[in-house]
GROMACS .gro file of N, CA and C in nm:
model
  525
    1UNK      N    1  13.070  11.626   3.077
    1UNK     CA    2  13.149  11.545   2.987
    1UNK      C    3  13.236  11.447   3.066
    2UNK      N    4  13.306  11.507   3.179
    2UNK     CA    5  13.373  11.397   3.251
    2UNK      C    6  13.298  11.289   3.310
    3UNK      N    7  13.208  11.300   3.338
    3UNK     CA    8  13.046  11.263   3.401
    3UNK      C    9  13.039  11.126   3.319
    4UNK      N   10  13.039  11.162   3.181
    4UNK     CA   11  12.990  11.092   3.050
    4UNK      C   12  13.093  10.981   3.062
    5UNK      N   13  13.221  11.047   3.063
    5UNK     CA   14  13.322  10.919   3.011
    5UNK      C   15  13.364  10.867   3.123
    6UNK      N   16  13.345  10.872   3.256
    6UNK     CA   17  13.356  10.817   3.366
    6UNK      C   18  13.243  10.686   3.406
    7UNK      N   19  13.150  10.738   3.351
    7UNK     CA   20  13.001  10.589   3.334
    7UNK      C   21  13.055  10.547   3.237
    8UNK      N   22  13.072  10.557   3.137
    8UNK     CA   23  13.117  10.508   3.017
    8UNK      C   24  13.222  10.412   3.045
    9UNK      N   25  13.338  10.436   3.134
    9UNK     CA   26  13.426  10.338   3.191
    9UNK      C   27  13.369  10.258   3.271
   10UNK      N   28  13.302  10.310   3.350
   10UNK     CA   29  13.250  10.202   3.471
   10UNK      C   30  13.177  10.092   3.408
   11UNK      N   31  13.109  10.098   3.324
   11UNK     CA   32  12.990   9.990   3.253
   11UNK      C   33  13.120   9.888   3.140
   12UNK      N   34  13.201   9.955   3.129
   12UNK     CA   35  13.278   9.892   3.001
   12UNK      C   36  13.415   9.806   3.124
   13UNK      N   37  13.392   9.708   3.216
   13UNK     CA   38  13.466   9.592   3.277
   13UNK      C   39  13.658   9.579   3.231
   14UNK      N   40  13.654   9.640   3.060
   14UNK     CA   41  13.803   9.588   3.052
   14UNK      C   42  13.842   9.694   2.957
   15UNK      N   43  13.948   9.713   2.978
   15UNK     CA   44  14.049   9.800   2.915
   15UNK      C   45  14.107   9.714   2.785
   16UNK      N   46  14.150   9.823   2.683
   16UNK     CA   47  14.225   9.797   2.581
   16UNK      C   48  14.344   9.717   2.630
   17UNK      N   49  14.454   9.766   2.718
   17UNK     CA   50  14.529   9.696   2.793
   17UNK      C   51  14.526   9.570   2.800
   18UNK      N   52  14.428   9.538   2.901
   18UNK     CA   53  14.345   9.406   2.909
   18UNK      C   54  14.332   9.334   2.833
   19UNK      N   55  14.257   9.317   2.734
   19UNK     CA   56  14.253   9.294   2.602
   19UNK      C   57  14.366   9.242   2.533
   20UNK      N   58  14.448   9.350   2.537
   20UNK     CA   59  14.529   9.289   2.450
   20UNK      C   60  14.659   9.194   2.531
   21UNK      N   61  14.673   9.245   2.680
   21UNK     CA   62  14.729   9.115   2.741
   21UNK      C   63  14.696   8.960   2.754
   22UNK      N   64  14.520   8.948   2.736
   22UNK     CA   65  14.485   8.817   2.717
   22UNK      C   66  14.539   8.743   2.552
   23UNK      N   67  14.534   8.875   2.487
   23UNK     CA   68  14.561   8.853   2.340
   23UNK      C   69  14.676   8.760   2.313
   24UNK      N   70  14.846   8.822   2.404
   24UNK     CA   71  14.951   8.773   2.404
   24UNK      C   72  14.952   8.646   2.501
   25UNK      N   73  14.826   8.621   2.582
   25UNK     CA   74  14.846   8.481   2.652
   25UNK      C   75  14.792   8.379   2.540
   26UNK      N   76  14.690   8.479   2.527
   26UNK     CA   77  14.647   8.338   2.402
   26UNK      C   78  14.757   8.263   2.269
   27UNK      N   79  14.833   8.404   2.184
   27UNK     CA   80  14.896   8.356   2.131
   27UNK      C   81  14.993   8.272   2.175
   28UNK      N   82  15.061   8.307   2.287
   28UNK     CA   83  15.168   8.196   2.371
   28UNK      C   84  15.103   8.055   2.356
   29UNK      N   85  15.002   8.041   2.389
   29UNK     CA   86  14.938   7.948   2.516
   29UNK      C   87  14.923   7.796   2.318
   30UNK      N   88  14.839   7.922   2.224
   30UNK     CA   89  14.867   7.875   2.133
   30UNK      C   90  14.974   7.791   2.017
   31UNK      N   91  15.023   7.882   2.048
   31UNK     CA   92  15.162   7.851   1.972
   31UNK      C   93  15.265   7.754   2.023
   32UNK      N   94  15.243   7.714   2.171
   32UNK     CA   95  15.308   7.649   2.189
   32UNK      C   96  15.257   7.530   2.304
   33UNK      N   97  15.121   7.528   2.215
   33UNK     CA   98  15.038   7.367   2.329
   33UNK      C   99  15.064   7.261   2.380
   34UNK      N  100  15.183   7.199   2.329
   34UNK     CA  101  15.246   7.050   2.316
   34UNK      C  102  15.304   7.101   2.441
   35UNK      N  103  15.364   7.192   2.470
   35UNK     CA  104  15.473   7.247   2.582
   35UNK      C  105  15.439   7.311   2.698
   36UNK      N  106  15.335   7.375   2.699
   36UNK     CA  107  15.294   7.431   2.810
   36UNK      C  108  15.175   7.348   2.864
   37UNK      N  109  15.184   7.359   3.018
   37UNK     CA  110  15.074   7.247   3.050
   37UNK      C  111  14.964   7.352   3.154
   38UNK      N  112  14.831   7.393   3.084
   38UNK     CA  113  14.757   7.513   3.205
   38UNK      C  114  14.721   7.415   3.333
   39UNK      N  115  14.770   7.539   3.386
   39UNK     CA  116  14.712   7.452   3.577
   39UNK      C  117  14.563   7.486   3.595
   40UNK      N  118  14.517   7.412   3.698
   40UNK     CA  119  14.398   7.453   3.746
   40UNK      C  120  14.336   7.566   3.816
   41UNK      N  121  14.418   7.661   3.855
   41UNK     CA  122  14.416   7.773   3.909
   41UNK      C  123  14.439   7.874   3.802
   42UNK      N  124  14.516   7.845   3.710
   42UNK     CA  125  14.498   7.944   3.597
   42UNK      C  126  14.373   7.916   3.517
   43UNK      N  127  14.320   7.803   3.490
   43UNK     CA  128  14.194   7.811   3.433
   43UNK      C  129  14.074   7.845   3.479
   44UNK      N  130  14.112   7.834   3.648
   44UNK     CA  131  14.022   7.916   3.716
   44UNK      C  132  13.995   8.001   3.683
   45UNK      N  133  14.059   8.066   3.670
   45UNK     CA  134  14.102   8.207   3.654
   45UNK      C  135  14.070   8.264   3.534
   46UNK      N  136  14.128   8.256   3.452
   46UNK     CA  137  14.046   8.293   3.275
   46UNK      C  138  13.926   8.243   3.319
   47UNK      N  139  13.821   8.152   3.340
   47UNK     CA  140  13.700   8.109   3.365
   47UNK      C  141  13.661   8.212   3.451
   48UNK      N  142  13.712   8.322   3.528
   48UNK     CA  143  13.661   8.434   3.625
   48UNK      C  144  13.648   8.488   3.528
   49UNK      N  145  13.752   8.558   3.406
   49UNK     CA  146  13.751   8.663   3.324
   49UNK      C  147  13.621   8.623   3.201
   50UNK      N  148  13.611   8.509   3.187
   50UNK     CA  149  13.505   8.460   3.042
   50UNK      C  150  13.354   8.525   3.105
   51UNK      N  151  13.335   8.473   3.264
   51UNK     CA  152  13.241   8.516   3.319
   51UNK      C  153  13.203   8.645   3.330
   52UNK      N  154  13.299   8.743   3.401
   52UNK     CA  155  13.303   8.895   3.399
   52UNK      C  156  13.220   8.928   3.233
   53UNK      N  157  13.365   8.858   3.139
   53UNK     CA  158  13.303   8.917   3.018
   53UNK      C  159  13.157   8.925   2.987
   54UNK      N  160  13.108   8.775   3.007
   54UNK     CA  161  12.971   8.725   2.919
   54UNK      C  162  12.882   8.940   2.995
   55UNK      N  163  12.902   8.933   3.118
   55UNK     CA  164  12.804   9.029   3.201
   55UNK      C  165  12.813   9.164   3.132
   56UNK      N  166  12.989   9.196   3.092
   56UNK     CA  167  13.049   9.342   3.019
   56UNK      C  168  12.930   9.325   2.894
   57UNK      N  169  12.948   9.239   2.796
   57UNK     CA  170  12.921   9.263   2.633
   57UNK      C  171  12.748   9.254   2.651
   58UNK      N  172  12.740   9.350   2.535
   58UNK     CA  173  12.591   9.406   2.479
   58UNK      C  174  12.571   9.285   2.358
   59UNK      N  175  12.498   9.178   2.381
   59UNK     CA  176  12.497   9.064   2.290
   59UNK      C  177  12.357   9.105   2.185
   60UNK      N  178  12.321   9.234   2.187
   60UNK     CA  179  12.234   9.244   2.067
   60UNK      C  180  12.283   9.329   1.968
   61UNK      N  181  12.440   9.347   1.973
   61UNK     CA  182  12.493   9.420   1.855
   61UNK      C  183  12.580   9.344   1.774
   62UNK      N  184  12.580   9.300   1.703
   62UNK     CA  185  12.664   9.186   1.608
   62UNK      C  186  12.818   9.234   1.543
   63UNK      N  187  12.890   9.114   1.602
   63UNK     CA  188  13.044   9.155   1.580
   63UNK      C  189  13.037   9.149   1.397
   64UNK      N  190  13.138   9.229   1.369
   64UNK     CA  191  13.131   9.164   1.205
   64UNK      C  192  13.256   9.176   1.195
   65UNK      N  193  13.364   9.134   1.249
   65UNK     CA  194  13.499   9.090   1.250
   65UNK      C  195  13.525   8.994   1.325
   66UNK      N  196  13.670   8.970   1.309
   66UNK     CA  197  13.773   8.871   1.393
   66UNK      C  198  13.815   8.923   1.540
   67UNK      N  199  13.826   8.836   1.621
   67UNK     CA  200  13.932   8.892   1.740
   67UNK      C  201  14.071   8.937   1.647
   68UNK      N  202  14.084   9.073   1.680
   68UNK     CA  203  14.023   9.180   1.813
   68UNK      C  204  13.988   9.228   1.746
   69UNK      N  205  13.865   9.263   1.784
   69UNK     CA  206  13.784   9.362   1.738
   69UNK      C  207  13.767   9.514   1.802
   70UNK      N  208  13.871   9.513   1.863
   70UNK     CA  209  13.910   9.655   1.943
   70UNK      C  210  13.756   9.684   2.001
   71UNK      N  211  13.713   9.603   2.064
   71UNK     CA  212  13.572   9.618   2.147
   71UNK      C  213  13.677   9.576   2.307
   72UNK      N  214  13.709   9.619   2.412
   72UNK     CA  215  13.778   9.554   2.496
   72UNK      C  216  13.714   9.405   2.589
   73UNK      N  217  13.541   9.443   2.593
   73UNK     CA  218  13.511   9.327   2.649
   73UNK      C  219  13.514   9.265   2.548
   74UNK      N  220  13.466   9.227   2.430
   74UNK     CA  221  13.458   9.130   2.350
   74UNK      C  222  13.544   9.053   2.311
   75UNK      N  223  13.652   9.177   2.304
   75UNK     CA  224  13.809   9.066   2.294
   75UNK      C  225  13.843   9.015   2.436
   76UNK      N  226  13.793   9.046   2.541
   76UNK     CA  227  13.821   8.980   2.665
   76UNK      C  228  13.741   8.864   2.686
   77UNK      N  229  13.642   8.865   2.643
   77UNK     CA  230  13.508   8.721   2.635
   77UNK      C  231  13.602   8.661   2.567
   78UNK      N  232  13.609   8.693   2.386
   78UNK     CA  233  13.666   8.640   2.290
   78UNK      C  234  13.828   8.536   2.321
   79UNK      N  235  13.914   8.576   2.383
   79UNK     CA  236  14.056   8.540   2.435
   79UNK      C  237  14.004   8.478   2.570
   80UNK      N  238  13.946   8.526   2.633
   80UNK     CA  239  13.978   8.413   2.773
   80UNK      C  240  13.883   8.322   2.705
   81UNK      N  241  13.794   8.271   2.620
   81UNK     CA  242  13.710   8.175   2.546
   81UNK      C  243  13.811   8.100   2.481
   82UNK      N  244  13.908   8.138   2.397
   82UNK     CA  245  14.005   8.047   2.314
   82UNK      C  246  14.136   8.021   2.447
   83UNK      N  247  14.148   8.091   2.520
   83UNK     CA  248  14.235   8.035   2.574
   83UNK      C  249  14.187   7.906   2.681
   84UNK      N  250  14.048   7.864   2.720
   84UNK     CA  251  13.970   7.774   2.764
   84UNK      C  252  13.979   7.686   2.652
   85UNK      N  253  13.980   7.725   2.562
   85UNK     CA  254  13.941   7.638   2.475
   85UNK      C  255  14.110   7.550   2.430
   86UNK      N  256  14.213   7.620   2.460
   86UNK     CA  257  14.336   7.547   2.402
   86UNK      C  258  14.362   7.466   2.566
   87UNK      N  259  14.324   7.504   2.704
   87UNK     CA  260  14.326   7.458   2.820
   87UNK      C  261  14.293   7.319   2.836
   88UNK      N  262  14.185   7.344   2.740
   88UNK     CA  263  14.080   7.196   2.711
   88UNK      C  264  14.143   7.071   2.576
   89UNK      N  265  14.202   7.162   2.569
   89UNK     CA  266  14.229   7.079   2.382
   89UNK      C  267  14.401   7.038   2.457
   90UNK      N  268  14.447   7.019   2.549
   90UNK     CA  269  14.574   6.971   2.592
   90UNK      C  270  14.596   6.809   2.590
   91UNK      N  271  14.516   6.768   2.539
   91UNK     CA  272  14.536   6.572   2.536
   91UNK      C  273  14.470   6.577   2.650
   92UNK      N  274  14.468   6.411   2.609
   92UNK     CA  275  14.460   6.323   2.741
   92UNK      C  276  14.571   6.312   2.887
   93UNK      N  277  14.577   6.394   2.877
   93UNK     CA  278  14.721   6.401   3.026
   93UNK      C  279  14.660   6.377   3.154
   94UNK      N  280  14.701   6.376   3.241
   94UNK     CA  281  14.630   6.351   3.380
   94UNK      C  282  14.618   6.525   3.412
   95UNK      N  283  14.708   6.599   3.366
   95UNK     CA  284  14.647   6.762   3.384
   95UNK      C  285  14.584   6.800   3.336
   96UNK      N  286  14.541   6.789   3.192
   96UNK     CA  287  14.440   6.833   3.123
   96UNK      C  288  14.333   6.775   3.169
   97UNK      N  289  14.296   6.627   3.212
   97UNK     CA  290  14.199   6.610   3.309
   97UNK      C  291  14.167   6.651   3.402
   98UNK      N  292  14.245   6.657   3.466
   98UNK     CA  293  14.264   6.758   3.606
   98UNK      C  294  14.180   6.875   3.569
   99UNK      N  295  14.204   6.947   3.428
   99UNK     CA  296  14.114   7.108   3.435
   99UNK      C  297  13.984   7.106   3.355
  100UNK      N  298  13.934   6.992   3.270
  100UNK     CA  299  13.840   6.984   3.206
  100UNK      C  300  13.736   6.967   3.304
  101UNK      N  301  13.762   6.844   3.423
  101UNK     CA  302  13.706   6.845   3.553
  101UNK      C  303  13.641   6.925   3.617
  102UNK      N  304  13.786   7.042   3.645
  102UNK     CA  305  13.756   7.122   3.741
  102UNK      C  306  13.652   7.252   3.679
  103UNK      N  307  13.700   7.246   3.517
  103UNK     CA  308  13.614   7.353   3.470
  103UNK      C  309  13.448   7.269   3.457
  104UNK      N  310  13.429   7.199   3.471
  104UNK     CA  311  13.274   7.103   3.395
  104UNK      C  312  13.243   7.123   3.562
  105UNK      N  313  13.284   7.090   3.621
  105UNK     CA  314  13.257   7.117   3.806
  105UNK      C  315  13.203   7.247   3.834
  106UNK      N  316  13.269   7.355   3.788
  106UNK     CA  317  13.218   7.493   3.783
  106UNK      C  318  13.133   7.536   3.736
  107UNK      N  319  13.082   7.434   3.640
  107UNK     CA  320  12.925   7.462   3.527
  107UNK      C  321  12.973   7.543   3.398
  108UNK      N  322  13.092   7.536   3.369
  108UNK     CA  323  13.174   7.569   3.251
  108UNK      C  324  13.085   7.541   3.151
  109UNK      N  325  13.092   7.391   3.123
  109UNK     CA  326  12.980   7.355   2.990
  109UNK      C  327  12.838   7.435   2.994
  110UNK      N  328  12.769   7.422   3.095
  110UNK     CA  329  12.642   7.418   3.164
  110UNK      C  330  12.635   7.590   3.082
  111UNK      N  331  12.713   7.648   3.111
  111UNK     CA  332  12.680   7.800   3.064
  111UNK      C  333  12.756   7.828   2.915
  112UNK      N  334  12.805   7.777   2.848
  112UNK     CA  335  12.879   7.760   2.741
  112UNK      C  336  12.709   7.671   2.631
  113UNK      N  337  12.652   7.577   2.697
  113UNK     CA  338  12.540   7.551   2.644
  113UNK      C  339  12.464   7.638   2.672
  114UNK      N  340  12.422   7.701   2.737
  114UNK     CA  341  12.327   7.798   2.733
  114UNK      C  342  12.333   7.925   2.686
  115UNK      N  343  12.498   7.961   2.684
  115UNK     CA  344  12.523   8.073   2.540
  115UNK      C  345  12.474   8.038   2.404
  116UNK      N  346  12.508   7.906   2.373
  116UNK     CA  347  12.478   7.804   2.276
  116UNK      C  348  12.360   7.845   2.220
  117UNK      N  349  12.238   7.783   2.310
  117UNK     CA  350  12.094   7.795   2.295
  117UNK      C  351  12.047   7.917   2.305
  118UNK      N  352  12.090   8.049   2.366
  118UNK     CA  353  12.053   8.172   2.386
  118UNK      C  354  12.056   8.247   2.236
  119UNK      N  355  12.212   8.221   2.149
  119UNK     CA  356  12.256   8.244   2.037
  119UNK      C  357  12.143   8.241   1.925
  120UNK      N  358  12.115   8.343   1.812
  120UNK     CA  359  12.059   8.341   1.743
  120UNK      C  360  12.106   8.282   1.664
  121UNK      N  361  12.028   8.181   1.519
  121UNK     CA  362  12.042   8.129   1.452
  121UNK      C  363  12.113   8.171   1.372
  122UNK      N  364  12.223   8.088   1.324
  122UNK     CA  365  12.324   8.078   1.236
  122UNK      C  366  12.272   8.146   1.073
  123UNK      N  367  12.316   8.229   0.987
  123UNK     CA  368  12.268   8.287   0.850
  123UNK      C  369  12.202   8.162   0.783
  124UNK      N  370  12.288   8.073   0.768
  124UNK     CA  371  12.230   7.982   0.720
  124UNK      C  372  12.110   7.903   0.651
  125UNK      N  373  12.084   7.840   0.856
  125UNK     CA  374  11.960   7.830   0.872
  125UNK      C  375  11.845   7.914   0.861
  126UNK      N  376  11.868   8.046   0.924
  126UNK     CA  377  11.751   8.128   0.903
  126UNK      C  378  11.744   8.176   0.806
  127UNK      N  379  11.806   8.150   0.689
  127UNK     CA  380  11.728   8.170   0.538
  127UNK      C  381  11.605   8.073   0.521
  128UNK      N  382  11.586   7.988   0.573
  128UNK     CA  383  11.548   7.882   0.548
  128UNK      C  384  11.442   7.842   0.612
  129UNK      N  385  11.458   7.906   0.726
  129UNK     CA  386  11.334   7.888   0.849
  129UNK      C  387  11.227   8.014   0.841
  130UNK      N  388  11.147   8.001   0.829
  130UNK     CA  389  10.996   8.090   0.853
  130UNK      C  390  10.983   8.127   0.966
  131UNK      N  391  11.008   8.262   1.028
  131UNK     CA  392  10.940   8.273   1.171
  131UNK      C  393  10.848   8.319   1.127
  132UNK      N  394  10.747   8.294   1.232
  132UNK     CA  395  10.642   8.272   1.270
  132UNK      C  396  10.608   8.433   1.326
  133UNK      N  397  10.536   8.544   1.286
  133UNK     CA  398  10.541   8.673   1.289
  133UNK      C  399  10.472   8.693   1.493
  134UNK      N  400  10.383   8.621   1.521
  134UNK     CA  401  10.370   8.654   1.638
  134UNK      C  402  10.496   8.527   1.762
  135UNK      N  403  10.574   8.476   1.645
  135UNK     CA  404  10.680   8.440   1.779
  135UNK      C  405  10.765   8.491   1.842
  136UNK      N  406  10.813   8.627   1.813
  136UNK     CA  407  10.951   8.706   1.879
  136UNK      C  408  10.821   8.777   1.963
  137UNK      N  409  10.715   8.812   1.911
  137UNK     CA  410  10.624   8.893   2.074
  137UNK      C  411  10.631   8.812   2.227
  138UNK      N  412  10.639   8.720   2.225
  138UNK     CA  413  10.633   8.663   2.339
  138UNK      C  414  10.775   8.637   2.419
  139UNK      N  415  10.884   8.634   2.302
  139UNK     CA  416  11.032   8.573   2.353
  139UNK      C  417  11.123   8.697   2.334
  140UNK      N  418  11.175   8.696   2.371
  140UNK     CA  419  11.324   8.803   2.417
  140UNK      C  420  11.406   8.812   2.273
  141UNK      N  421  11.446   8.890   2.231
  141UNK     CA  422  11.532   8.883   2.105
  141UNK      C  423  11.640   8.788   2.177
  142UNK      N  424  11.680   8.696   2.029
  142UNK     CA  425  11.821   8.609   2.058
  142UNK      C  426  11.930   8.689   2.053
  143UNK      N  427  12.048   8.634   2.141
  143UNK     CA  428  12.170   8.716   2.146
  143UNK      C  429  12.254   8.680   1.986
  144UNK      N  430  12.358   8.742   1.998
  144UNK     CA  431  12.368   8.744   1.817
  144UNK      C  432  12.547   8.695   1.877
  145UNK      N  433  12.623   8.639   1.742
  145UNK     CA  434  12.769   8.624   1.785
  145UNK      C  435  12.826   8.769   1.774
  146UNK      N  436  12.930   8.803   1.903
  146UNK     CA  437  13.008   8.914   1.893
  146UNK      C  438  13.106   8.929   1.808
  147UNK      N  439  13.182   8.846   1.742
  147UNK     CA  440  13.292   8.847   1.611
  147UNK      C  441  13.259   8.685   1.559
  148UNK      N  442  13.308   8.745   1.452
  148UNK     CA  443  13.308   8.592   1.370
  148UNK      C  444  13.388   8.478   1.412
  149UNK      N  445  13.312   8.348   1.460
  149UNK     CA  446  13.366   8.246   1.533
  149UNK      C  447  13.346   8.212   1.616
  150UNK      N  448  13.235   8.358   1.673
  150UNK     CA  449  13.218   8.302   1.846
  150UNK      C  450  13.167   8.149   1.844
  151UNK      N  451  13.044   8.131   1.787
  151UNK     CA  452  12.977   7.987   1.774
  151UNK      C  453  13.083   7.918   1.778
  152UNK      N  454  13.165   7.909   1.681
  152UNK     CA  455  13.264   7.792   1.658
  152UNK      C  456  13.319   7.736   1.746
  153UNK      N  457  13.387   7.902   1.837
  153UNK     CA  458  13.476   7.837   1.950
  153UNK      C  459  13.381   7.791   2.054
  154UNK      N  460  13.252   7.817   2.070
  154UNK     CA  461  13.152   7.778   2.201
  154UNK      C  462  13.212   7.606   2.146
  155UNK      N  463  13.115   7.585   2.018
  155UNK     CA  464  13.147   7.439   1.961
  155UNK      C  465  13.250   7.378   1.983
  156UNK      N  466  13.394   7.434   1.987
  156UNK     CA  467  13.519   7.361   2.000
  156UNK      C  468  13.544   7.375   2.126
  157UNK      N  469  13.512   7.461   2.219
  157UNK     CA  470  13.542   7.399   2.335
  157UNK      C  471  13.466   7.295   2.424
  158UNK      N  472  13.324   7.246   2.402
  158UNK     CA  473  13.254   7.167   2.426
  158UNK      C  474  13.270   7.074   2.366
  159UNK      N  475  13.337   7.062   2.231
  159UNK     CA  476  13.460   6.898   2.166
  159UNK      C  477  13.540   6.857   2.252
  160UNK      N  478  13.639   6.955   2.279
  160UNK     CA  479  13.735   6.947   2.334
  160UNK      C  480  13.755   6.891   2.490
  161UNK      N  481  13.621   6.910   2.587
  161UNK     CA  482  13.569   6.872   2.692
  161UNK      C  483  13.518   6.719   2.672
  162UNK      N  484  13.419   6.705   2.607
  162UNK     CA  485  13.419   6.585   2.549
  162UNK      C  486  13.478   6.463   2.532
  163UNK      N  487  13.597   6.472   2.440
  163UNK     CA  488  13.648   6.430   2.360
  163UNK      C  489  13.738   6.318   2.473
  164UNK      N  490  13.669   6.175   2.479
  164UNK     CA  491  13.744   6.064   2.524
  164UNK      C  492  13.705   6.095   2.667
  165UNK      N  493  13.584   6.159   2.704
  165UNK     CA  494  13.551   6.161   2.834
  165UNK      C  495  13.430   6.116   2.823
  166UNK      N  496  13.374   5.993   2.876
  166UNK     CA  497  13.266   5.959   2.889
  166UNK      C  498  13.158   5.973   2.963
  167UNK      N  499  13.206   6.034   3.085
  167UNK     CA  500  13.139   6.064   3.217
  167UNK      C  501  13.066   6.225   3.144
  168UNK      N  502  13.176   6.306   3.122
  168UNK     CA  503  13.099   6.372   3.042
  168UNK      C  504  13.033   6.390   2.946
  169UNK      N  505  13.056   6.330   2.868
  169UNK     CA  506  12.957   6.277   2.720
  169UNK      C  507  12.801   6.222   2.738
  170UNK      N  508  12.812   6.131   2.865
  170UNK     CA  509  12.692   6.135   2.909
  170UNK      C  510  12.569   6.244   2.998
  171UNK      N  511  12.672   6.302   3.057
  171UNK     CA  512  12.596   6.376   3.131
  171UNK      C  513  12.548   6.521   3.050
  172UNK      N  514  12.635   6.570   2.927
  172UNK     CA  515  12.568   6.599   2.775
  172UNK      C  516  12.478   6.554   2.713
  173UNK      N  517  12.466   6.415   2.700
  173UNK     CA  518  12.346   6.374   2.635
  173UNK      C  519  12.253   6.381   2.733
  174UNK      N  520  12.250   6.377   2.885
  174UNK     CA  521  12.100   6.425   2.909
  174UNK      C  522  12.078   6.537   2.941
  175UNK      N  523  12.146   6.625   2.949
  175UNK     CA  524  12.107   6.770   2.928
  175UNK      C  525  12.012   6.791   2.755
   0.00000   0.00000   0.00000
């Protein structure tokens, strides 16, 4: 039994703790955007933790809540994701350039699109779409969103990168 819950920790990257300390950066970081300005070394940094996460979470079990979802990686993906995402959404400042940069330099977008495209289709659409019965034999099941919103925030932080940057806007459109 100790055996059990000792693998059980090792495979699971973040603590409740954890979790919920990104929780209280996010709300800060939120609540008060106009005022706080993230450095580049702190976005480093959450960009270490988004990464860790993507590797922690089991993306073929589907969140069916909000952050937190008392899953510890998911709320750790989930929070260091919005807190990238309010990093990015800081205006036009010469610092917020400074980290949209440094994160698009790191392949930030580059893997944020490819969560994107990995992501199974939205309810939506796949009412609507016919698969094709011998197409999942050949392809990998799609990863599914871990709480409600993940898509959104992938979407808003790739606005937010965007947004009045042209160098990047282009180099989006040819991807």
């Amino acid at each position: 039994m100790l055996g059990e819950e000792h693998a059980e920790r090792k495979n699971d990257h973040f603590t409740s703790s954890q979790a919920y300390l990104l929780r209280i950066v996010y709300d800060i970081l939120n609540e008060r955007l106009k005022e706080i300005n993230v450095s580049n070394n702190f976005a480093l940094f959450i960009l270490g933790i988004f990464e860790t996460s993507i590797k922690a979470v089991d993306f073929h079990t589907p969140g069916q809540s909000t952050l937190p979802t008392n899953t510890p990686s998911i709320d750790a993906l989930g929070y260091s994701l919005t807190i990238l995402r309010d990093a990015c959404a800081q205006g036009n400042s010469s610092i917020a350039e400074e980290v949209v940069n440094t994160l698009v330099n790191k392949g930030f977008l580059d893997l944020l699109l490819s969560l994107l495209s990995e992501l199974e289709l939205p309810s939506s659409i796949r009412k609507t779409v016919k698969q094709n019965e011998g197409e999942m034999v050949n392809s990998e099941l799609p990863k599914v969103c871990l709480y409600k919103g993940f898509r959104r925030d992938i979407v808003a932080v790739i606005g937010y990168c965007l947004y009045v940057r042209k160098r990047i806007q282009d180099e989006i459109r040819q991807k």
